[in-house]
XYZ file of C-alpha atoms in Angstrom:
539
model
C -167.682 101.408 113.217
C -167.069 102.674 109.703
C -165.454 105.986 108.847
C -167.800 108.492 107.372
C -166.142 109.368 104.121
C -166.872 112.785 102.820
C -170.340 113.050 101.283
C -171.558 109.651 102.487
C -174.428 109.049 104.921
C -173.431 109.313 108.602
C -172.326 106.121 110.369
C -175.551 105.611 112.323
C -177.588 105.032 109.142
C -178.454 101.350 108.580
C -176.662 99.767 105.624
C -178.473 99.979 102.301
C -179.689 96.770 100.761
C -177.481 95.530 97.928
C -178.732 95.636 94.353
C -179.114 92.085 93.131
C -180.484 90.845 89.834
C -182.574 87.640 90.053
C -180.393 84.764 88.923
C -182.892 83.591 86.314
C -182.562 86.949 84.544
C -178.811 86.537 84.062
C -177.746 84.692 80.902
C -174.131 83.824 80.112
C -173.410 83.768 76.379
C -170.407 81.506 75.959
C -171.031 79.867 72.572
C -173.271 79.535 69.538
C -174.354 75.989 70.284
C -176.482 76.957 73.305
C -179.820 78.759 73.430
C -178.331 81.881 74.948
C -176.921 83.345 71.745
C -180.207 83.407 69.756
C -181.908 84.707 72.902
C -179.402 87.584 72.979
C -179.990 88.440 69.310
C -183.785 88.362 69.809
C -183.543 90.615 72.863
C -181.404 93.179 71.019
C -183.836 93.322 68.100
C -186.787 93.813 70.466
C -185.278 96.345 72.851
C -185.785 100.092 72.932
C -183.190 100.722 75.670
C -180.039 98.757 76.511
C -177.447 99.236 79.204
C -173.811 98.603 78.276
C -170.776 97.841 80.400
C -167.517 95.927 80.024
C -165.046 94.196 82.329
C -161.368 93.449 81.884
C -158.374 92.326 83.861
C -156.516 95.390 85.170
C -153.122 95.963 83.585
C -150.137 97.808 84.995
C -148.619 98.750 81.634
C -149.645 102.017 80.004
C -148.322 100.996 76.615
C -151.361 98.928 75.651
C -155.087 98.722 76.291
C -156.427 95.870 78.435
C -158.207 92.990 76.734
C -161.958 93.124 77.402
C -163.092 89.791 78.799
C -166.792 90.389 79.330
C -169.442 92.594 77.717
C -172.654 93.137 79.691
C -175.895 94.007 77.912
C -179.094 94.729 79.881
C -182.288 94.937 77.816
C -185.452 96.973 78.279
C -187.882 95.419 75.807
C -190.351 97.091 73.507
C -192.928 94.558 74.658
C -192.802 93.513 78.290
C -191.704 89.856 78.302
C -193.004 87.132 76.079
C -192.293 85.699 72.653
C -191.297 87.629 69.571
C -193.554 87.961 66.590
C -191.799 85.069 64.899
C -191.909 82.766 67.912
C -188.619 83.959 69.322
C -187.286 82.764 72.657
C -188.787 83.967 75.923
C -186.842 86.904 77.344
C -187.971 88.737 80.458
C -187.762 92.484 80.761
C -184.583 93.585 82.469
C -182.661 90.490 81.382
C -178.875 90.795 81.513
C -176.615 89.031 79.028
C -172.988 88.407 79.961
C -171.188 88.000 76.636
C -167.959 86.066 77.137
C -165.508 87.615 74.674
C -162.843 85.071 75.570
C -165.068 82.152 74.546
C -166.825 83.529 71.437
C -165.066 84.036 68.069
C -165.054 87.826 67.896
C -165.352 88.205 64.076
C -168.679 86.363 64.185
C -170.339 88.744 66.659
C -168.817 92.069 65.640
C -171.584 92.716 63.118
C -174.404 92.273 65.622
C -172.683 94.525 68.159
C -171.896 97.217 65.596
C -175.534 97.205 64.491
C -176.622 97.576 68.129
C -174.235 100.450 68.772
C -175.469 102.558 65.828
C -179.162 101.554 65.718
C -181.293 104.763 65.842
C -184.155 102.806 67.410
C -182.245 101.704 70.521
C -181.133 104.146 73.198
C -177.826 103.045 74.683
C -177.044 103.714 78.356
C -173.616 103.645 79.943
C -171.398 105.195 82.564
C -168.333 106.841 81.032
C -168.581 104.228 78.294
C -166.131 105.910 75.914
C -163.212 104.201 77.646
C -165.005 100.852 77.424
C -165.634 101.428 73.720
C -161.952 102.172 73.092
C -160.950 98.987 74.896
C -163.596 96.992 73.000
C -162.370 98.361 69.677
C -158.779 97.438 70.575
C -159.815 93.933 71.652
C -161.762 93.238 68.452
C -159.064 94.786 66.260
C -156.521 92.403 67.768
C -158.670 89.549 66.422
C -158.765 90.861 62.854
C -161.814 93.142 63.164
C -160.292 96.383 61.839
C -161.983 99.582 63.079
C -164.573 97.426 64.763
C -166.407 100.160 66.644
C -166.281 103.834 65.814
C -169.343 105.282 67.515
C -172.339 104.668 69.767
C -175.489 106.624 68.932
C -177.973 107.552 70.399
C -176.280 107.374 73.776
C -177.159 108.731 77.218
C -174.645 108.728 80.036
C -175.855 107.981 83.555
C -173.724 110.891 84.762
C -175.845 113.166 82.523
C -179.052 111.679 83.926
C -177.820 112.246 87.456
C -176.894 115.804 86.542
C -180.428 116.405 85.276
C -182.025 114.853 88.362
C -179.715 116.660 90.742
C -179.570 120.119 89.148
C -182.227 122.545 88.063
C -181.049 123.436 84.560
C -182.521 121.461 81.691
C -180.468 122.168 78.605
C -180.753 120.137 75.459
C -177.398 118.517 76.151
C -175.676 118.444 79.482
C -172.027 117.956 80.193
C -171.776 115.962 83.448
C -170.300 118.223 86.089
C -170.597 115.644 88.834
C -167.637 113.407 89.496
C -169.584 110.920 91.583
C -169.144 107.214 91.041
C -171.835 104.902 89.741
C -172.082 103.368 93.215
C -172.812 106.756 94.755
C -175.332 107.666 92.054
C -177.125 104.338 92.628
C -177.156 105.036 96.343
C -178.753 108.456 95.914
C -181.155 107.754 93.046
C -182.146 104.147 93.771
C -181.449 103.883 97.493
C -179.373 100.720 97.046
C -175.792 99.652 97.667
C -173.882 98.811 94.495
C -170.771 96.946 95.562
C -167.628 97.683 93.515
C -165.516 95.161 95.399
C -164.903 92.940 92.374
C -164.377 95.714 89.838
C -160.623 95.109 89.706
C -160.709 91.337 90.058
C -159.232 89.025 87.407
C -161.948 88.935 84.732
C -159.787 86.805 82.440
C -160.011 83.804 84.778
C -162.473 81.106 83.733
C -164.894 79.996 84.911
C -166.153 83.240 86.422
C -167.038 83.059 90.092
C -170.664 83.355 91.156
C -169.934 86.649 92.914
C -168.365 88.001 89.725
C -171.463 87.015 87.733
C -173.795 88.759 90.184
C -171.544 91.815 90.307
C -171.350 92.124 86.514
C -175.134 91.812 86.187
C -175.872 94.390 88.887
C -173.330 96.822 87.444
C -175.213 97.070 84.143
C -178.749 96.450 85.432
C -178.626 99.563 87.602
C -178.339 101.653 84.411
C -181.838 100.582 83.384
C -183.257 101.281 86.818
C -181.799 104.786 86.973
C -183.182 105.468 83.501
C -186.645 104.306 84.602
C -186.586 106.869 87.429
C -185.596 109.570 84.950
C -188.166 108.440 82.375
C -191.017 108.409 84.903
C -190.277 112.005 85.901
C -189.972 112.960 82.247
C -193.431 111.511 81.520
C -194.979 113.497 84.356
C -193.646 116.656 82.761
C -192.620 118.146 86.084
C -189.334 119.116 87.620
C -186.735 116.429 86.994
C -184.830 117.307 90.150
C -184.858 114.883 93.087
C -184.718 116.322 96.604
C -181.639 114.451 97.832
C -181.032 116.819 100.763
C -184.476 116.316 102.289
C -184.197 112.604 101.643
C -181.023 112.246 103.714
C -182.174 114.540 106.527
C -185.571 112.863 106.824
C -184.021 109.418 107.048
C -181.513 110.580 109.625
C -184.206 112.163 111.782
C -186.311 109.046 112.050
C -183.930 106.141 112.562
C -184.118 105.606 116.299
C -187.091 107.583 117.573
C -190.037 109.197 115.818
C -190.959 112.398 117.596
C -194.649 113.158 117.277
C -195.351 116.642 115.909
C -198.574 118.277 114.785
C -197.258 118.700 111.255
C -195.607 115.273 111.056
C -195.397 113.656 107.676
C -198.352 111.297 107.231
C -196.092 108.745 105.628
C -194.501 108.099 109.021
C -196.223 105.931 111.574
C -196.659 108.005 114.701
C -195.370 105.562 117.268
C -192.637 106.297 119.738
C -190.422 103.473 118.445
C -190.187 101.481 115.241
C -187.572 99.158 113.723
C -185.083 101.325 111.861
C -185.493 99.431 108.580
C -189.268 100.018 108.558
C -188.824 103.709 109.273
C -186.323 104.092 106.452
C -188.632 102.309 104.022
C -191.626 104.455 105.001
C -189.632 107.650 104.808
C -187.892 106.977 101.516
C -191.135 105.952 99.844
C -192.134 109.616 99.779
C -189.171 110.550 97.612
C -188.305 107.547 95.465
C -190.536 105.245 93.402
C -188.665 102.211 94.712
C -185.796 101.232 96.984
C -184.152 97.918 96.340
C -186.322 95.639 94.247
C -186.241 95.299 90.490
C -189.995 95.225 89.943
C -189.913 98.732 88.476
C -188.944 97.213 85.139
C -192.214 95.299 84.896
C -194.628 98.019 86.021
C -197.248 99.465 83.674
C -195.138 102.621 83.279
C -192.650 100.525 81.345
C -195.225 99.228 78.878
C -197.034 100.409 75.809
C -196.698 103.139 73.263
C -196.336 105.972 75.803
C -193.147 104.466 77.158
C -191.609 103.855 73.737
C -192.525 107.332 72.524
C -191.042 108.858 75.679
C -187.787 106.994 75.000
C -187.732 108.478 71.511
C -188.355 111.971 72.896
C -185.625 111.527 75.506
C -183.234 110.376 72.772
C -184.026 113.433 70.669
C -183.668 115.911 73.539
C -180.851 114.468 75.625
C -179.232 111.933 73.323
C -175.479 112.129 72.802
C -172.947 110.390 70.582
C -169.692 108.661 71.430
C -167.238 108.915 68.567
C -163.756 107.431 68.741
C -161.073 109.540 67.166
C -157.830 108.061 65.963
C -156.102 109.378 69.090
C -158.653 107.551 71.271
C -157.546 104.222 69.813
C -154.016 104.543 71.149
C -152.840 104.493 74.766
C -151.852 107.966 75.911
C -148.108 107.577 76.463
C -146.689 110.953 75.560
C -142.910 111.194 75.262
C -142.676 113.997 77.818
C -144.551 111.944 80.398
C -142.359 108.951 79.644
C -139.169 110.952 80.261
C -140.564 112.233 83.544
C -141.276 108.701 84.687
C -137.712 107.629 83.995
C -136.440 110.097 86.574
C -138.446 108.265 89.229
C -136.388 105.119 88.871
C -133.843 104.776 91.629
C -130.485 103.316 90.527
C -130.342 101.079 93.577
C -133.298 98.970 92.353
C -132.329 96.333 89.850
C -135.176 93.988 88.894
C -134.542 90.592 87.356
C -137.131 88.259 85.904
C -137.760 84.999 87.682
C -138.620 81.698 86.099
C -140.447 80.577 89.217
C -144.236 81.130 89.015
C -145.114 80.172 92.575
C -147.549 82.295 94.571
C -144.882 83.873 96.784
C -141.360 85.188 96.393
C -138.704 86.028 98.978
C -137.016 84.200 101.816
C -138.954 82.861 104.809
C -139.846 83.781 107.438
C -141.788 86.829 106.307
C -140.432 90.174 107.426
C -142.189 91.480 110.514
C -142.668 94.947 111.907
C -141.845 95.957 115.470
C -144.928 94.230 116.895
C -143.994 90.897 115.306
C -146.602 91.185 112.526
C -145.747 91.803 108.856
C -146.812 95.029 107.194
C -148.676 94.796 103.887
C -149.169 96.772 100.690
C -152.363 95.870 98.814
C -152.393 96.733 95.123
C -155.392 98.350 93.402
C -157.015 94.988 92.619
C -157.528 94.227 96.306
C -157.921 97.592 98.026
C -160.973 96.158 99.805
C -158.652 93.663 101.505
C -156.598 96.571 102.883
C -159.650 97.878 104.765
C -160.393 94.391 106.068
C -156.843 94.059 107.385
C -157.066 97.469 109.060
C -160.283 96.396 110.775
C -158.397 93.573 112.503
C -155.509 95.867 113.460
C -153.030 94.971 110.709
C -150.878 97.642 109.063
C -152.089 97.601 105.448
C -151.214 100.407 103.021
C -152.468 101.092 99.503
C -150.588 102.455 96.456
C -149.812 106.155 96.409
C -151.272 106.575 92.911
C -154.520 105.291 91.425
C -152.839 103.495 88.508
C -149.381 102.496 89.722
C -146.905 100.682 87.536
C -145.285 97.480 88.760
C -142.037 99.343 89.402
C -143.812 101.894 91.628
C -145.522 99.172 93.659
C -142.270 97.338 94.240
C -140.382 100.482 95.169
C -143.072 101.454 97.692
C -143.031 97.965 99.226
C -139.245 97.993 99.443
C -139.042 101.482 100.899
C -141.711 100.824 103.549
C -140.585 97.230 104.216
C -143.955 95.710 103.312
C -145.195 92.455 101.835
C -146.896 93.232 98.521
C -150.295 91.521 98.214
C -151.639 91.238 94.670
C -153.790 89.184 92.325
C -151.587 89.988 89.334
C -149.439 86.963 88.548
C -147.128 89.076 86.372
C -145.869 90.901 89.440
C -144.382 87.618 90.659
C -141.830 87.866 87.865
C -140.053 90.762 89.553
C -137.162 89.857 91.820
C -137.321 91.494 95.209
C -134.331 92.736 97.126
C -133.405 90.725 100.203
C -135.955 90.715 103.049
C -138.828 91.995 100.889
C -141.617 89.832 99.567
C -144.675 89.445 97.372
C -147.713 87.178 97.686
C -150.493 86.453 95.198
C -153.955 86.332 96.790
C -156.106 83.565 95.327
C -159.621 84.388 96.597
C -161.929 86.986 95.038
C -164.205 88.004 97.929
C -162.573 90.259 100.502
C -163.702 88.253 103.543
C -162.183 85.109 102.022
C -159.053 87.074 101.144
C -158.729 88.180 104.771
C -158.920 84.595 106.021
C -156.381 83.522 103.383
C -153.859 86.178 104.460
C -154.359 85.419 108.158
C -153.760 81.709 107.597
C -150.883 82.134 105.127
C -148.906 84.521 107.328
C -150.088 82.895 110.574
C -151.274 86.226 111.949
C -152.250 86.288 115.604
C -155.422 88.365 115.964
C -156.878 89.249 119.358
C -160.027 91.151 120.284
C -158.048 94.201 121.456
C -156.743 94.668 117.882
C -160.180 94.896 116.275
C -161.056 98.364 114.945
C -157.775 99.765 116.286
C -156.705 101.417 113.010
C -158.208 104.095 110.825
C -160.058 102.348 108.002
C -159.675 105.417 105.815
C -155.901 105.960 105.916
C -154.377 103.119 107.984
C -153.324 105.536 110.748
C -153.304 104.974 114.492
C -155.689 106.632 116.921
C -154.755 109.368 119.378
C -154.375 107.690 122.761
C -156.687 110.033 124.692
C -160.392 109.894 123.678
C -162.259 113.121 122.910
C -165.397 114.383 124.584
C -168.437 115.255 122.473
C -167.577 118.958 122.585
C -163.983 118.273 121.584
C -165.119 115.962 118.765
C -167.540 118.581 117.369
C -164.750 121.148 117.356
C -162.278 118.740 115.763
C -164.755 117.680 113.072
C -165.637 121.212 111.973
C -165.084 121.571 108.255
C -164.101 117.901 107.841
C -166.804 115.630 109.201
C -170.392 115.883 110.468
C -171.205 114.562 113.933
C -174.891 113.499 113.989
C -176.981 115.612 116.358
C -178.476 112.492 117.923
C -175.055 111.808 119.491
C -174.820 115.175 121.263
C -176.604 114.040 124.420
C -175.001 110.622 124.592
C -172.002 109.835 126.707
C -169.837 108.600 123.830
C -166.086 108.657 123.642
C -164.680 109.735 120.289
C -161.398 108.488 118.856
C -159.474 110.496 116.285
C -156.963 109.272 113.725
C -153.653 110.991 114.307
C -152.882 110.953 110.570
C -156.040 112.134 108.772
C -158.156 113.395 111.685
C -161.103 111.061 111.003
C -163.376 110.590 114.047
C -164.887 107.292 115.226
C -167.209 106.329 118.049
C -168.542 103.085 119.476
C -172.007 103.041 117.965
C -174.121 100.229 116.575
C -171.998 99.789 113.474
C -168.874 99.542 115.611
C -170.317 96.682 117.671
C -171.629 94.955 114.537
C -168.176 95.202 112.936
C -166.463 93.842 116.051
C -168.846 90.884 116.108
C -168.312 90.281 112.389
C -164.524 90.151 112.639
C -164.651 88.079 115.820
C -166.572 85.508 113.792
C -164.223 85.787 110.801
C -161.111 85.453 112.970
C -162.796 82.794 115.134
C -162.195 84.697 118.356
C -163.889 83.825 121.593
C -165.420 86.459 123.823
């Protein structure tokens, strides 16, 4: 049972398959003495389109830019796989290079990257990459590379591509009006799930975890795949717009039962029942060229002169330029904003630095709420853990602001009497007031983090607790369940109740804080089974 967040598919839709890049297409560039570095240089020289992304360890201070730890480069080659003209190394189309900026001497690679960023023959793709470029420039400048990166040209933002696919106007240059995330764009355009769970993990830790490697590769590889969809529609010369509304409604109509009609779509198999996954695949195939595989990058449409010329035409028509001004190279810490922040500090909080660097601070036993279980505050690095804790009935809050400072996190934890869970070791240096605590989570994957917290705090989880809190806001449910009619009335203007539930005898449960509605459908039972296995509960 997952809450249907605004704008997302309704809860009865089967989960989308995750976007995964084949492991053999992921190359980690960690030094000059291996074969990966010359392979990277060859791929850049022989690419017509590259996707760019960067990862860094989140910082709580607004007085400095974070240090970029990893630069991801995904390559769409001029020639589809093979050796270069001079016997270069074999590089497959769609290969992703993870350039470790903590391992490589930055002055020795700045030239190659600068040449890539300004090459007129390579179209650069990104998603709101201007921030990444500012952080990259700051990181390289700190290593003696003054004014390392000033611009990226030609550049095409995935938000602009989505705007073209989603809207009817086709101006020469489009300012993205959509505020949707890359994960949501991938879901709508590619029909895949792009997990952002590890986005705020510690990217400065070495070696990188396998899940981090796969995440980083998928995050940049999806840029190429979205571009391929756009390029294929551009080549056809027709309307660039994708029919997202019909796509969602058609999938929703055919998940459980296919009703035979005289004008039924021939792409659907006219049987009374079919496995949901097969129905989704058959239905979506009418609207999208592909769903979850990466074979689109090796199809004939991505080969030959027609493809390369279309890239050039797209660059000329829709190409943009990222240019860093002097003001972009400095963190935005205006004096007026700084004075306003100072008024937030309460005089009763006096923080002292600790010399102890253990993973937990504060006296034992841990503070507990009225039900004998501690309450938690998960910082922005591990917001996914907060939802996991709510699923097993634990009170887990998240920061009030998107980019909280350490002081704000501590004050919220103190005020609400919560244990602060974090992956930021620097937060351990702040002394808590009596009876308030902080714990550093060691694992990266949210399921492993959940097990770690349960074992560390010796939480007692029972089956009755599962799915007893609102996943969206951490609220409790109204004690009396709602009928279908009451749920439809309560959801009006906030949430859509699928029509297929109207004739079913379901009980609906509403969050008393945010009003979100839940019901015991297939996803609810799957989630209960999942967390019974995680918590090792017996039926």
